[in-house]
Short mmCIF file of C-alpha atoms in Angstrom, two decimals:
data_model
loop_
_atom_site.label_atom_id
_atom_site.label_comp_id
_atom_site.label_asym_id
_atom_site.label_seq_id
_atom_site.Cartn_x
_atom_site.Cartn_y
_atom_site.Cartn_z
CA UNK A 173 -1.52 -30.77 -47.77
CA UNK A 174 -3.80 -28.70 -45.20
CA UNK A 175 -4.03 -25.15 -44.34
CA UNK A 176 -1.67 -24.67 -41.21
CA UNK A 177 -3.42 -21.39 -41.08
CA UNK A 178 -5.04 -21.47 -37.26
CA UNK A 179 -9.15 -21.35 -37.60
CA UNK A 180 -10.38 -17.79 -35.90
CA UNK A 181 -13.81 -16.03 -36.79
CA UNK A 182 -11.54 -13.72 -39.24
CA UNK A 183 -10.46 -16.56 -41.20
CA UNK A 184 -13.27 -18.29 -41.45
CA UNK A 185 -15.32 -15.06 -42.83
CA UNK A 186 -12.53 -14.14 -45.67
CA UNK A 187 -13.35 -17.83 -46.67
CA UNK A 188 -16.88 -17.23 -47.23
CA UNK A 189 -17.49 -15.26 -50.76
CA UNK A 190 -20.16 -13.86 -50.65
CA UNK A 191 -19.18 -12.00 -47.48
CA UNK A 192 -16.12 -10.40 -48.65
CA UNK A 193 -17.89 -9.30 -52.32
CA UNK A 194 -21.15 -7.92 -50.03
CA UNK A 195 -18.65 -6.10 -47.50
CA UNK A 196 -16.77 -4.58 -50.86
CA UNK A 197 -20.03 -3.62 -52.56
CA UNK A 198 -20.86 -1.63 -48.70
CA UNK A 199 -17.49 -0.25 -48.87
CA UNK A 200 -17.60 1.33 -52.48
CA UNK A 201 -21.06 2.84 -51.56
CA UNK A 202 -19.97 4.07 -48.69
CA UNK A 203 -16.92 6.21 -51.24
CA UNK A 204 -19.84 7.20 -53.90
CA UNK A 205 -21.80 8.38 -50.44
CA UNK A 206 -19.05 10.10 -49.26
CA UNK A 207 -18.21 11.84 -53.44
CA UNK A 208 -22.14 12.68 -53.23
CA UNK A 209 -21.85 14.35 -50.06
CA UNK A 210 -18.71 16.73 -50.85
CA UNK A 211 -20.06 17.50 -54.62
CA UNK A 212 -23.60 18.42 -52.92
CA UNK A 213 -22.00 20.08 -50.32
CA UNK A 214 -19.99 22.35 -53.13
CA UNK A 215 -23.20 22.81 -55.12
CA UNK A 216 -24.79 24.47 -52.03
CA UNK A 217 -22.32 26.36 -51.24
CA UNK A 218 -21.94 27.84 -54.98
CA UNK A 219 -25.95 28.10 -54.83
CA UNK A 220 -25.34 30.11 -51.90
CA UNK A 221 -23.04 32.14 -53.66
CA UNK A 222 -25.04 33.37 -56.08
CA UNK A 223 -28.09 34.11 -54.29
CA UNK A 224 -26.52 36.34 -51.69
CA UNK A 225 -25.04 38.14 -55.32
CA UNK A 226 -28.52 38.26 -56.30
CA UNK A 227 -30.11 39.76 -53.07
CA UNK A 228 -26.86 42.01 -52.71
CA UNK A 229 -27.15 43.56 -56.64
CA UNK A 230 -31.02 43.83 -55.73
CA UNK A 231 -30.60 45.97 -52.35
CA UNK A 232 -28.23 47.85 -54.82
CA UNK A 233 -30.86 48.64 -57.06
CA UNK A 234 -33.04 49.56 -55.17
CA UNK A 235 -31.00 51.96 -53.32
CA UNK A 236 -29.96 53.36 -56.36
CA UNK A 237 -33.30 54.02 -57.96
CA UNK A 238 -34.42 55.61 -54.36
CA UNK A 239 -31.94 57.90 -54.82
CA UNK A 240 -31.98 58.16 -58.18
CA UNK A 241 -36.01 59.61 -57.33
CA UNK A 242 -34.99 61.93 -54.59
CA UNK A 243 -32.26 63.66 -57.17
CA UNK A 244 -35.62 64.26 -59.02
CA UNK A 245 -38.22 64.93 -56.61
CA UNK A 246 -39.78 68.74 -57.00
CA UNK A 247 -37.87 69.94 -53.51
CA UNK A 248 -34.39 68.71 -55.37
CA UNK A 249 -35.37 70.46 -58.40
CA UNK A 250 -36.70 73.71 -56.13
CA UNK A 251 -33.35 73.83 -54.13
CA UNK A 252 -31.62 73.97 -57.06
CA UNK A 253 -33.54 76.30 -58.49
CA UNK A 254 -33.23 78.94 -55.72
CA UNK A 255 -29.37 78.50 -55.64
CA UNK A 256 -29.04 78.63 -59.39
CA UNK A 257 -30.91 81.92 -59.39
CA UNK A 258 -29.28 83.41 -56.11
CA UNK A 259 -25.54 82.63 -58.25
CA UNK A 260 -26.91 84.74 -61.02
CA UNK A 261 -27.73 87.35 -59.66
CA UNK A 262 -25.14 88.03 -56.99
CA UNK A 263 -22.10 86.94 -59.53
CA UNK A 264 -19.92 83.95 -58.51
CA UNK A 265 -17.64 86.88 -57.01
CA UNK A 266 -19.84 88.24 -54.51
CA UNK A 267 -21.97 84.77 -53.98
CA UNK A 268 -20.69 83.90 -50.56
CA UNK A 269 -20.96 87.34 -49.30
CA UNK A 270 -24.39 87.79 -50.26
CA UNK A 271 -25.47 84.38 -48.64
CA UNK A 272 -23.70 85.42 -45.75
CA UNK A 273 -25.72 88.81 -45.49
CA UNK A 274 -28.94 87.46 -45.81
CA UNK A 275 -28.03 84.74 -42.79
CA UNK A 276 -26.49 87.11 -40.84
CA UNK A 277 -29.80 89.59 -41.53
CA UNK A 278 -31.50 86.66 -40.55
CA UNK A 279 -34.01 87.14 -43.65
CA UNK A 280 -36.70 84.77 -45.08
CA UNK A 281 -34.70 84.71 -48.24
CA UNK A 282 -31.85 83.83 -46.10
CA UNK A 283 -33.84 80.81 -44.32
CA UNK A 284 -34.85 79.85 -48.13
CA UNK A 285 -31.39 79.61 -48.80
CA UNK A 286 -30.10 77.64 -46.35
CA UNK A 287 -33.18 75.21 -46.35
CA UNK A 288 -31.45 74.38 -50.34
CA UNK A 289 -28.25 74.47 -49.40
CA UNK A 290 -29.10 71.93 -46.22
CA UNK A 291 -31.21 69.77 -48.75
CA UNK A 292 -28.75 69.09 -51.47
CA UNK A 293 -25.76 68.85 -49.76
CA UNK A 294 -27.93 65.83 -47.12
CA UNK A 295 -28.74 63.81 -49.90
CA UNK A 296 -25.45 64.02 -51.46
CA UNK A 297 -24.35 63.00 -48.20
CA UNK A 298 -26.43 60.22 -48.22
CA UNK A 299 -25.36 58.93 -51.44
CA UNK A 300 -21.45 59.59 -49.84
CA UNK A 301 -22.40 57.53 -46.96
CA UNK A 302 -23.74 54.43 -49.18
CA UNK A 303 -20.49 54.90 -51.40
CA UNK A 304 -18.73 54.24 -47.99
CA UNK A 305 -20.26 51.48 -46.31
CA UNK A 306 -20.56 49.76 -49.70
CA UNK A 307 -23.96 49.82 -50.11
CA UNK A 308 -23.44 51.53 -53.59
CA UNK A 309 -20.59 50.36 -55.43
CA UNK A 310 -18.02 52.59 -58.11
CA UNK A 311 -19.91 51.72 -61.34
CA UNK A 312 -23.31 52.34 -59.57
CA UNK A 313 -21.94 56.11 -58.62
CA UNK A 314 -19.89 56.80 -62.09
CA UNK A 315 -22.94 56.68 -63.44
CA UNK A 316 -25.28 58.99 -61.29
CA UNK A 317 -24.68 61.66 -59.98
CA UNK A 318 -21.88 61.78 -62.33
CA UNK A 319 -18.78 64.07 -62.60
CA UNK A 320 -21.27 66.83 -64.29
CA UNK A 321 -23.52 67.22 -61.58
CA UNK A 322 -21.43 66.92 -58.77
CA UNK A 323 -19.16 69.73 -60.50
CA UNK A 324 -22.67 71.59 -60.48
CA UNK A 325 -23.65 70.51 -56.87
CA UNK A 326 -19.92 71.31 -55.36
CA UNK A 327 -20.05 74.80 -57.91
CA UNK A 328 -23.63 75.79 -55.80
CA UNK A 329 -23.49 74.43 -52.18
CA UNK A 330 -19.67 74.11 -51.90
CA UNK A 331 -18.71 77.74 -50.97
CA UNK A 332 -22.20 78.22 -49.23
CA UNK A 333 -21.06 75.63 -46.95
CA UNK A 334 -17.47 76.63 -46.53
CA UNK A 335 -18.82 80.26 -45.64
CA UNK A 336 -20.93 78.38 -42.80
CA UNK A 337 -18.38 76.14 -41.58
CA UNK A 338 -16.32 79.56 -40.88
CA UNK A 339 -19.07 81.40 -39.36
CA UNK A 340 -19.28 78.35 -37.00
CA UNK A 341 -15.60 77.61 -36.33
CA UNK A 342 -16.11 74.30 -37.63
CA UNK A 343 -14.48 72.06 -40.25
CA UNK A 344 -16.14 71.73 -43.60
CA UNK A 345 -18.00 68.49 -44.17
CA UNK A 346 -16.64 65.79 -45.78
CA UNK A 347 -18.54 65.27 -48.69
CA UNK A 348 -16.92 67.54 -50.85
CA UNK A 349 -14.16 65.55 -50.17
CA UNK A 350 -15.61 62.36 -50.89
CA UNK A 351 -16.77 63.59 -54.56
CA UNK A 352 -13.67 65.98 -55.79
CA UNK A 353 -11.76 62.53 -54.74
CA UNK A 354 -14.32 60.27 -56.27
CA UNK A 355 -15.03 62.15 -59.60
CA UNK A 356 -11.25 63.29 -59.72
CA UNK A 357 -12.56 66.88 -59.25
CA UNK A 358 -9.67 69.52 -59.39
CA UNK A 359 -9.79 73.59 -57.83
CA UNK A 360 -8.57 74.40 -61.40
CA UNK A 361 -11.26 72.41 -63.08
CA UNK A 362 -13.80 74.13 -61.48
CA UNK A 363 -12.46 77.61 -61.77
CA UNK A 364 -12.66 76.73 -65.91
CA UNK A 365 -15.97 76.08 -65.71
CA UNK A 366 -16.56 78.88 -64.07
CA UNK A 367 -15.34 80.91 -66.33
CA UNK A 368 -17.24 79.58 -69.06
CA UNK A 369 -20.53 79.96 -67.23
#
């Protein structure tokens, strides 16, 4: 009995062997082409991944140990210095008076002061601005400045800068804001450390 199956160029290439088992084998390639593809393809995108990590946790660092150096650079240390001894000898009660005679008077000790005040409170500013736009994240800022020193920092340049935002008609920057938020910084808790001082 013959094949009442009509002869066409299809037909007569499915009965050739070889053809079919070559076109199967070019087929399955093709699919372990195609799984190659999409698994590199993933593996460049996780490379990816971790190198922008990488560059991102370096840029970190190295913002973080620039400011880490500026905290203790001699001019940090002076402007401390000069505020620390200006709030012991005025008293915490009369501090912000006194600062504001010796600006009003227009004095070289008055300049002096506001020079430290200016100093600390722009590079905490700086580090408030980093905080913000992410360039320094939580864990990088719990651990310097720290709650202690920005108790210290808001204890010494706070009410200096209060006093000037007054004498200006001005709102008082933000960055006390930023920290007493940040560190969880209370009125009350500040007040008791005053005390104790």
């Amino acid at each position: 009995m013959a094949d009442s199956t009509p002869e066409t160029p299809m037909t007569r290439f499915a009965r050739q062997p070889s053809r079919i088992a070559k076109l199967q084998q070019t087929m399955a390639l093709q699919n372990w082409s195609l799984i190659l593809s999409a698994f590199s393809t993933f593996a460049s995108i996780i490379y990816f991944y971790h190198a922008l990590t990488a560059m991102r946790n370096s840029s970190e660092a190295s913002i973080f140990n620039t400011v880490h150096s500026e905290y203790s650079s001699p001019k940090m240390l002076d402007s401390f210095a000069e505020l620390e001894n200006f709030l012991d000898a005025t008293g915490p009660e009369s501090y912000t008076e006194q600062y504001n005679k010796e600006i009003s008077a227009n004095s070289e000790f008055g300049r002096e002061l506001e020079h430290a005040r200016r100093h600390i409170q722009a590079w905490y500013s700086k580090v408030a601005y980093f905080h913000q736009f992410d360039l320094l994240h939580d864990r990088y800022l719990q651990a310097f400045p720290g709650p202690a020193r920005t108790r210290h920092f808001l204890r010494l340049v706070e009410p200096l800068a209060h006093a000037r935002a007054k004498r200006h008609g001005t709102a008082p920057p933000s960055v006390f804001k930023h920290f007493r938020g940040f560190y969880d910084i209370t009125e009350a808790a500040l007040d008791a450390e005053r005390d104790e001082l």
